[in-house]
Amino acid sequence: MKKSFFILIAIFISSVGLAQTESTWGVKAGLNYNSNGDLRAIDEEISADGRTGYHFGVFGKLDLPIIYLRPELVYTSTKSKYNGASFDMQKLDLPVLVGIDIVGPLSVFAGPSFQYIIDEDFSDARVEEIKNDISVGFNIGAAVSLGRIGIDLRYERGFSDNEAKLIHDEINTGSLTLDTRPSQVILSLSLGF
């Protein structure tokens, strides 16, 4: 599975290479408001309270007839709260977006997002294991391009079931599980070159 993710990164890098000769590439950064799935204990289920995180990365944009292709490579830090305990996760995202210009500087886009979890931390327990380091999600959103500057707002939802098993020092049952799939709103500012 990790091999597939690195193949996708290689495809992204080659796409950026194409974008440098035929279209645009650039850098992006912004904020994300995330809440992961439920935390499940033996006899209760706790929903996540969303928190603000951040992201930064690079993108390529290849203009084709009618549509455009925009692969991105983004470092993302997300946070969620569960009754005072916090879950922090750092990951690499590789969205491959297909967009269409609507009117003037406005466009809409959608596409899959491949995610590789780099690190995770739960404040009240130790993360014993995450089912998959690599998962798949989906992005949908809109963008405004003002020359070299772009602003986009998107929603991301993880598709792949991906649970973390937690070990709590006082409850040594190993029965705590956390749904790590993101559900987030992402606001980005980009600069094209």
mmCIF file of N, CA and C in Angstrom, residues 26-111:
data_model
loop_
_atom_site.group_PDB
_atom_site.id
_atom_site.type_symbol
_atom_site.label_atom_id
_atom_site.label_comp_id
_atom_site.label_asym_id
_atom_site.label_seq_id
_atom_site.Cartn_x
_atom_site.Cartn_y
_atom_site.Cartn_z
ATOM 1 N N GLY A 26 2.617 26.120 -8.367
ATOM 2 C CA GLY A 26 2.669 27.125 -7.324
ATOM 3 C C GLY A 26 2.690 26.527 -5.933
ATOM 4 N N VAL A 27 2.553 27.406 -4.958
ATOM 5 C CA VAL A 27 2.539 27.021 -3.550
ATOM 6 C C VAL A 27 1.188 27.425 -2.960
ATOM 7 N N LYS A 28 0.804 26.722 -1.888
ATOM 8 C CA LYS A 28 -0.471 27.026 -1.250
ATOM 9 C C LYS A 28 -0.350 26.808 0.250
ATOM 10 N N ALA A 29 -1.206 27.472 1.009
ATOM 11 C CA ALA A 29 -1.267 27.308 2.462
ATOM 12 C C ALA A 29 -2.638 27.775 2.926
ATOM 13 N N GLY A 30 -3.005 27.329 4.132
ATOM 14 C CA GLY A 30 -4.291 27.771 4.645
ATOM 15 C C GLY A 30 -4.688 27.067 5.918
ATOM 16 N N LEU A 31 -5.971 27.195 6.238
ATOM 17 C CA LEU A 31 -6.536 26.633 7.463
ATOM 18 C C LEU A 31 -7.571 25.570 7.114
ATOM 19 N N ASN A 32 -7.732 24.606 8.011
ATOM 20 C CA ASN A 32 -8.760 23.602 7.852
ATOM 21 C C ASN A 32 -9.486 23.417 9.184
ATOM 22 N N TYR A 33 -10.789 23.202 9.081
ATOM 23 C CA TYR A 33 -11.607 22.934 10.259
ATOM 24 C C TYR A 33 -12.032 21.483 10.160
ATOM 25 N N ASN A 34 -11.525 20.648 11.066
ATOM 26 C CA ASN A 34 -11.659 19.206 10.958
ATOM 27 C C ASN A 34 -12.360 18.612 12.155
ATOM 28 N N SER A 35 -13.093 17.531 11.909
ATOM 29 C CA SER A 35 -13.518 16.646 12.987
ATOM 30 C C SER A 35 -13.451 15.231 12.442
ATOM 31 N N ASN A 36 -12.750 14.385 13.182
ATOM 32 C CA ASN A 36 -12.673 12.982 12.795
ATOM 33 C C ASN A 36 -13.952 12.287 13.228
ATOM 34 N N GLY A 37 -13.999 10.979 13.041
ATOM 35 C CA GLY A 37 -15.188 10.209 13.408
ATOM 36 C C GLY A 37 -15.291 9.981 14.902
ATOM 37 N N ASP A 38 -16.149 9.068 15.283
ATOM 38 C CA ASP A 38 -16.467 8.808 16.689
ATOM 39 C C ASP A 38 -15.367 8.038 17.404
ATOM 40 N N LEU A 39 -15.270 8.286 18.707
ATOM 41 C CA LEU A 39 -14.435 7.504 19.615
ATOM 42 C C LEU A 39 -15.378 6.504 20.286
ATOM 43 N N ARG A 40 -15.055 5.218 20.164
ATOM 44 C CA ARG A 40 -15.927 4.183 20.727
ATOM 45 C C ARG A 40 -15.230 3.468 21.871
ATOM 46 N N ALA A 41 -15.886 3.456 23.017
ATOM 47 C CA ALA A 41 -15.428 2.707 24.184
ATOM 48 C C ALA A 41 -16.360 1.505 24.341
ATOM 49 N N ILE A 42 -16.212 0.781 25.444
ATOM 50 C CA ILE A 42 -17.009 -0.427 25.669
ATOM 51 C C ILE A 42 -18.505 -0.131 25.601
ATOM 52 N N ASP A 43 -18.943 0.916 26.302
ATOM 53 C CA ASP A 43 -20.374 1.166 26.394
ATOM 54 C C ASP A 43 -20.788 2.571 25.976
ATOM 55 N N GLU A 44 -19.926 3.303 25.302
ATOM 56 C CA GLU A 44 -20.326 4.630 24.847
ATOM 57 C C GLU A 44 -19.624 5.020 23.561
ATOM 58 N N GLU A 45 -20.239 5.993 22.871
ATOM 59 C CA GLU A 45 -19.702 6.520 21.631
ATOM 60 C C GLU A 45 -19.649 8.034 21.773
ATOM 61 N N ILE A 46 -18.482 8.618 21.561
ATOM 62 C CA ILE A 46 -18.293 10.058 21.737
ATOM 63 C C ILE A 46 -18.011 10.679 20.377
ATOM 64 N N SER A 47 -18.810 11.680 20.005
ATOM 65 C CA SER A 47 -18.601 12.390 18.742
ATOM 66 C C SER A 47 -17.500 13.431 18.909
ATOM 67 N N ALA A 48 -16.822 13.712 17.805
ATOM 68 C CA ALA A 48 -15.711 14.669 17.818
ATOM 69 C C ALA A 48 -16.224 16.095 17.756
ATOM 70 N N ASP A 49 -15.548 16.973 18.474
ATOM 71 C CA ASP A 49 -15.726 18.411 18.316
ATOM 72 C C ASP A 49 -14.607 18.876 17.396
ATOM 73 N N GLY A 50 -14.960 19.605 16.346
ATOM 74 C CA GLY A 50 -13.970 20.062 15.378
ATOM 75 C C GLY A 50 -13.035 21.112 15.941
ATOM 76 N N ARG A 51 -11.851 21.165 15.380
ATOM 77 C CA ARG A 51 -10.839 22.152 15.738
ATOM 78 C C ARG A 51 -10.141 22.619 14.463
ATOM 79 N N THR A 52 -9.483 23.763 14.558
ATOM 80 C CA THR A 52 -8.774 24.333 13.421
ATOM 81 C C THR A 52 -7.363 23.771 13.340
ATOM 82 N N GLY A 53 -6.973 23.416 12.129
ATOM 83 C CA GLY A 53 -5.620 22.963 11.836
ATOM 84 C C GLY A 53 -5.053 23.812 10.704
ATOM 85 N N TYR A 54 -4.000 23.330 10.076
ATOM 86 C CA TYR A 54 -3.368 24.092 8.997
ATOM 87 C C TYR A 54 -2.829 23.130 7.949
ATOM 88 N N HIS A 55 -2.465 23.703 6.799
ATOM 89 C CA HIS A 55 -1.865 22.923 5.722
ATOM 90 C C HIS A 55 -0.991 23.834 4.861
ATOM 91 N N PHE A 56 -0.033 23.227 4.169
ATOM 92 C CA PHE A 56 0.781 23.937 3.179
ATOM 93 C C PHE A 56 1.328 22.920 2.183
ATOM 94 N N GLY A 57 1.594 23.381 0.975
ATOM 95 C CA GLY A 57 2.089 22.452 -0.028
ATOM 96 C C GLY A 57 2.309 23.098 -1.374
ATOM 97 N N VAL A 58 2.370 22.249 -2.404
ATOM 98 C CA VAL A 58 2.601 22.686 -3.779
ATOM 99 C C VAL A 58 1.511 22.109 -4.674
ATOM 100 N N PHE A 59 1.328 22.732 -5.840
ATOM 101 C CA PHE A 59 0.336 22.247 -6.789
ATOM 102 C C PHE A 59 0.840 22.465 -8.210
ATOM 103 N N GLY A 60 0.270 21.723 -9.131
ATOM 104 C CA GLY A 60 0.470 21.940 -10.554
ATOM 105 C C GLY A 60 -0.905 22.079 -11.181
ATOM 106 N N LYS A 61 -1.004 22.888 -12.221
ATOM 107 C CA LYS A 61 -2.296 23.043 -12.898
ATOM 108 C C LYS A 61 -2.060 22.935 -14.391
ATOM 109 N N LEU A 62 -2.691 21.960 -14.992
ATOM 110 C CA LEU A 62 -2.558 21.717 -16.414
ATOM 111 C C LEU A 62 -3.882 22.028 -17.087
ATOM 112 N N ASP A 63 -3.889 23.087 -17.909
ATOM 113 C CA ASP A 63 -5.115 23.476 -18.608
ATOM 114 C C ASP A 63 -5.301 22.599 -19.838
ATOM 115 N N LEU A 64 -6.451 21.955 -19.911
ATOM 116 C CA LEU A 64 -6.835 21.121 -21.046
ATOM 117 C C LEU A 64 -8.045 21.769 -21.697
ATOM 118 N N PRO A 65 -8.435 21.311 -22.883
ATOM 119 C CA PRO A 65 -9.665 21.869 -23.455
ATOM 120 C C PRO A 65 -10.849 21.628 -22.511
ATOM 121 N N ILE A 66 -11.555 22.629 -22.182
ATOM 122 C CA ILE A 66 -12.756 22.641 -21.345
ATOM 123 C C ILE A 66 -12.452 22.476 -19.850
ATOM 124 N N ILE A 67 -11.585 21.555 -19.456
ATOM 125 C CA ILE A 67 -11.323 21.285 -18.041
ATOM 126 C C ILE A 67 -9.855 21.565 -17.710
ATOM 127 N N TYR A 68 -9.545 21.500 -16.415
ATOM 128 C CA TYR A 68 -8.149 21.541 -15.981
ATOM 129 C C TYR A 68 -7.902 20.416 -14.986
ATOM 130 N N LEU A 69 -6.639 20.017 -14.899
ATOM 131 C CA LEU A 69 -6.196 18.991 -13.964
ATOM 132 C C LEU A 69 -5.268 19.658 -12.965
ATOM 133 N N ARG A 70 -5.525 19.430 -11.671
ATOM 134 C CA ARG A 70 -4.725 20.082 -10.637
ATOM 135 C C ARG A 70 -4.315 19.062 -9.567
ATOM 136 N N PRO A 71 -3.144 18.444 -9.715
ATOM 137 C CA PRO A 71 -2.628 17.595 -8.639
ATOM 138 C C PRO A 71 -1.952 18.468 -7.582
ATOM 139 N N GLU A 72 -2.045 18.057 -6.326
ATOM 140 C CA GLU A 72 -1.433 18.795 -5.221
ATOM 141 C C GLU A 72 -0.696 17.820 -4.306
ATOM 142 N N LEU A 73 0.297 18.316 -3.625
ATOM 143 C CA LEU A 73 0.978 17.564 -2.569
ATOM 144 C C LEU A 73 1.000 18.478 -1.349
ATOM 145 N N VAL A 74 0.272 18.080 -0.288
ATOM 146 C CA VAL A 74 0.006 18.979 0.831
ATOM 147 C C VAL A 74 0.297 18.284 2.163
ATOM 148 N N TYR A 75 1.026 18.983 3.037
ATOM 149 C CA TYR A 75 1.201 18.552 4.434
ATOM 150 C C TYR A 75 0.035 19.127 5.214
ATOM 151 N N THR A 76 -0.687 18.279 5.965
ATOM 152 C CA THR A 76 -1.872 18.715 6.701
ATOM 153 C C THR A 76 -1.774 18.302 8.163
ATOM 154 N N SER A 77 -2.094 19.231 9.055
ATOM 155 C CA SER A 77 -2.175 18.950 10.485
ATOM 156 C C SER A 77 -3.627 19.168 10.916
ATOM 157 N N THR A 78 -4.249 18.114 11.483
ATOM 158 C CA THR A 78 -5.643 18.216 11.913
ATOM 159 C C THR A 78 -5.751 17.958 13.417
ATOM 160 N N LYS A 79 -6.842 18.464 14.001
ATOM 161 C CA LYS A 79 -7.117 18.268 15.427
ATOM 162 C C LYS A 79 -8.603 17.982 15.607
ATOM 163 N N SER A 80 -8.903 17.156 16.604
ATOM 164 C CA SER A 80 -10.285 16.905 17.030
ATOM 165 C C SER A 80 -10.286 16.758 18.545
ATOM 166 N N LYS A 81 -11.395 17.126 19.189
ATOM 167 C CA LYS A 81 -11.536 17.000 20.647
ATOM 168 C C LYS A 81 -12.626 15.995 20.975
ATOM 169 N N TYR A 82 -12.389 15.213 22.040
ATOM 170 C CA TYR A 82 -13.351 14.225 22.531
ATOM 171 C C TYR A 82 -13.478 14.392 24.045
ATOM 172 N N ASN A 83 -14.490 15.124 24.489
ATOM 173 C CA ASN A 83 -14.694 15.366 25.930
ATOM 174 C C ASN A 83 -13.407 15.808 26.629
ATOM 175 N N GLY A 84 -12.719 16.758 26.070
ATOM 176 C CA GLY A 84 -11.498 17.278 26.681
ATOM 177 C C GLY A 84 -10.224 16.641 26.192
ATOM 178 N N ALA A 85 -10.276 15.419 25.699
ATOM 179 C CA ALA A 85 -9.085 14.767 25.148
ATOM 180 C C ALA A 85 -8.928 15.202 23.690
ATOM 181 N N SER A 86 -7.700 15.296 23.221
ATOM 182 C CA SER A 86 -7.493 15.741 21.842
ATOM 183 C C SER A 86 -6.766 14.688 21.018
ATOM 184 N N PHE A 87 -7.144 14.632 19.742
ATOM 185 C CA PHE A 87 -6.501 13.754 18.770
ATOM 186 C C PHE A 87 -5.875 14.634 17.704
ATOM 187 N N ASP A 88 -4.556 14.553 17.553
ATOM 188 C CA ASP A 88 -3.816 15.315 16.554
ATOM 189 C C ASP A 88 -3.277 14.339 15.515
ATOM 190 N N MET A 89 -3.366 14.738 14.247
ATOM 191 C CA MET A 89 -2.866 13.877 13.181
ATOM 192 C C MET A 89 -2.154 14.728 12.137
ATOM 193 N N GLN A 90 -1.006 14.244 11.673
ATOM 194 C CA GLN A 90 -0.268 14.874 10.590
ATOM 195 C C GLN A 90 -0.250 13.885 9.427
ATOM 196 N N LYS A 91 -0.490 14.414 8.211
ATOM 197 C CA LYS A 91 -0.548 13.540 7.049
ATOM 198 C C LYS A 91 -0.112 14.269 5.795
ATOM 199 N N LEU A 92 0.240 13.486 4.785
ATOM 200 C CA LEU A 92 0.479 14.003 3.445
ATOM 201 C C LEU A 92 -0.759 13.705 2.623
ATOM 202 N N ASP A 93 -1.288 14.721 1.968
ATOM 203 C CA ASP A 93 -2.451 14.562 1.099
ATOM 204 C C ASP A 93 -2.017 14.741 -0.347
ATOM 205 N N LEU A 94 -2.560 13.923 -1.212
ATOM 206 C CA LEU A 94 -2.319 14.025 -2.643
ATOM 207 C C LEU A 94 -3.659 14.070 -3.371
ATOM 208 N N PRO A 95 -4.322 15.265 -3.395
ATOM 209 C CA PRO A 95 -5.559 15.387 -4.158
ATOM 210 C C PRO A 95 -5.241 15.460 -5.654
ATOM 211 N N VAL A 96 -6.066 14.833 -6.460
ATOM 212 C CA VAL A 96 -5.969 14.925 -7.918
ATOM 213 C C VAL A 96 -7.318 15.464 -8.377
ATOM 214 N N LEU A 97 -7.347 16.765 -8.627
ATOM 215 C CA LEU A 97 -8.603 17.467 -8.863
ATOM 216 C C LEU A 97 -8.835 17.726 -10.345
ATOM 217 N N VAL A 98 -10.078 17.599 -10.754
ATOM 218 C CA VAL A 98 -10.497 17.958 -12.102
ATOM 219 C C VAL A 98 -11.464 19.124 -11.944
ATOM 220 N N GLY A 99 -11.186 20.218 -12.662
ATOM 221 C CA GLY A 99 -12.012 21.411 -12.522
ATOM 222 C C GLY A 99 -12.512 21.933 -13.845
ATOM 223 N N ILE A 100 -13.474 22.836 -13.737
ATOM 224 C CA ILE A 100 -14.016 23.493 -14.924
ATOM 225 C C ILE A 100 -14.278 24.954 -14.574
ATOM 226 N N ASP A 101 -13.889 25.847 -15.499
ATOM 227 C CA ASP A 101 -14.147 27.271 -15.302
ATOM 228 C C ASP A 101 -15.622 27.534 -15.546
ATOM 229 N N ILE A 102 -16.258 28.219 -14.590
ATOM 230 C CA ILE A 102 -17.692 28.499 -14.683
ATOM 231 C C ILE A 102 -17.934 29.834 -15.368
ATOM 232 N N VAL A 103 -17.481 30.899 -14.736
ATOM 233 C CA VAL A 103 -17.640 32.235 -15.297
ATOM 234 C C VAL A 103 -16.514 33.115 -14.756
ATOM 235 N N GLY A 104 -15.871 33.855 -15.621
ATOM 236 C CA GLY A 104 -14.771 34.724 -15.196
ATOM 237 C C GLY A 104 -13.729 33.966 -14.405
ATOM 238 N N PRO A 105 -13.401 34.469 -13.212
ATOM 239 C CA PRO A 105 -12.351 33.815 -12.414
ATOM 240 C C PRO A 105 -12.847 32.645 -11.557
ATOM 241 N N LEU A 106 -14.143 32.307 -11.621
ATOM 242 C CA LEU A 106 -14.727 31.278 -10.764
ATOM 243 C C LEU A 106 -14.671 29.904 -11.435
ATOM 244 N N SER A 107 -14.227 28.908 -10.674
ATOM 245 C CA SER A 107 -14.238 27.528 -11.167
ATOM 246 C C SER A 107 -14.700 26.603 -10.047
ATOM 247 N N VAL A 108 -15.126 25.399 -10.435
ATOM 248 C CA VAL A 108 -15.485 24.360 -9.477
ATOM 249 C C VAL A 108 -14.629 23.141 -9.784
ATOM 250 N N PHE A 109 -14.401 22.305 -8.760
ATOM 251 C CA PHE A 109 -13.528 21.152 -8.942
ATOM 252 C C PHE A 109 -13.944 20.026 -8.009
ATOM 253 N N ALA A 110 -13.473 18.835 -8.316
ATOM 254 C CA ALA A 110 -13.711 17.660 -7.478
ATOM 255 C C ALA A 110 -12.665 16.613 -7.842
ATOM 256 N N GLY A 111 -12.456 15.676 -6.934
ATOM 257 C CA GLY A 111 -11.539 14.586 -7.231
ATOM 258 C C GLY A 111 -11.131 13.823 -5.989
#
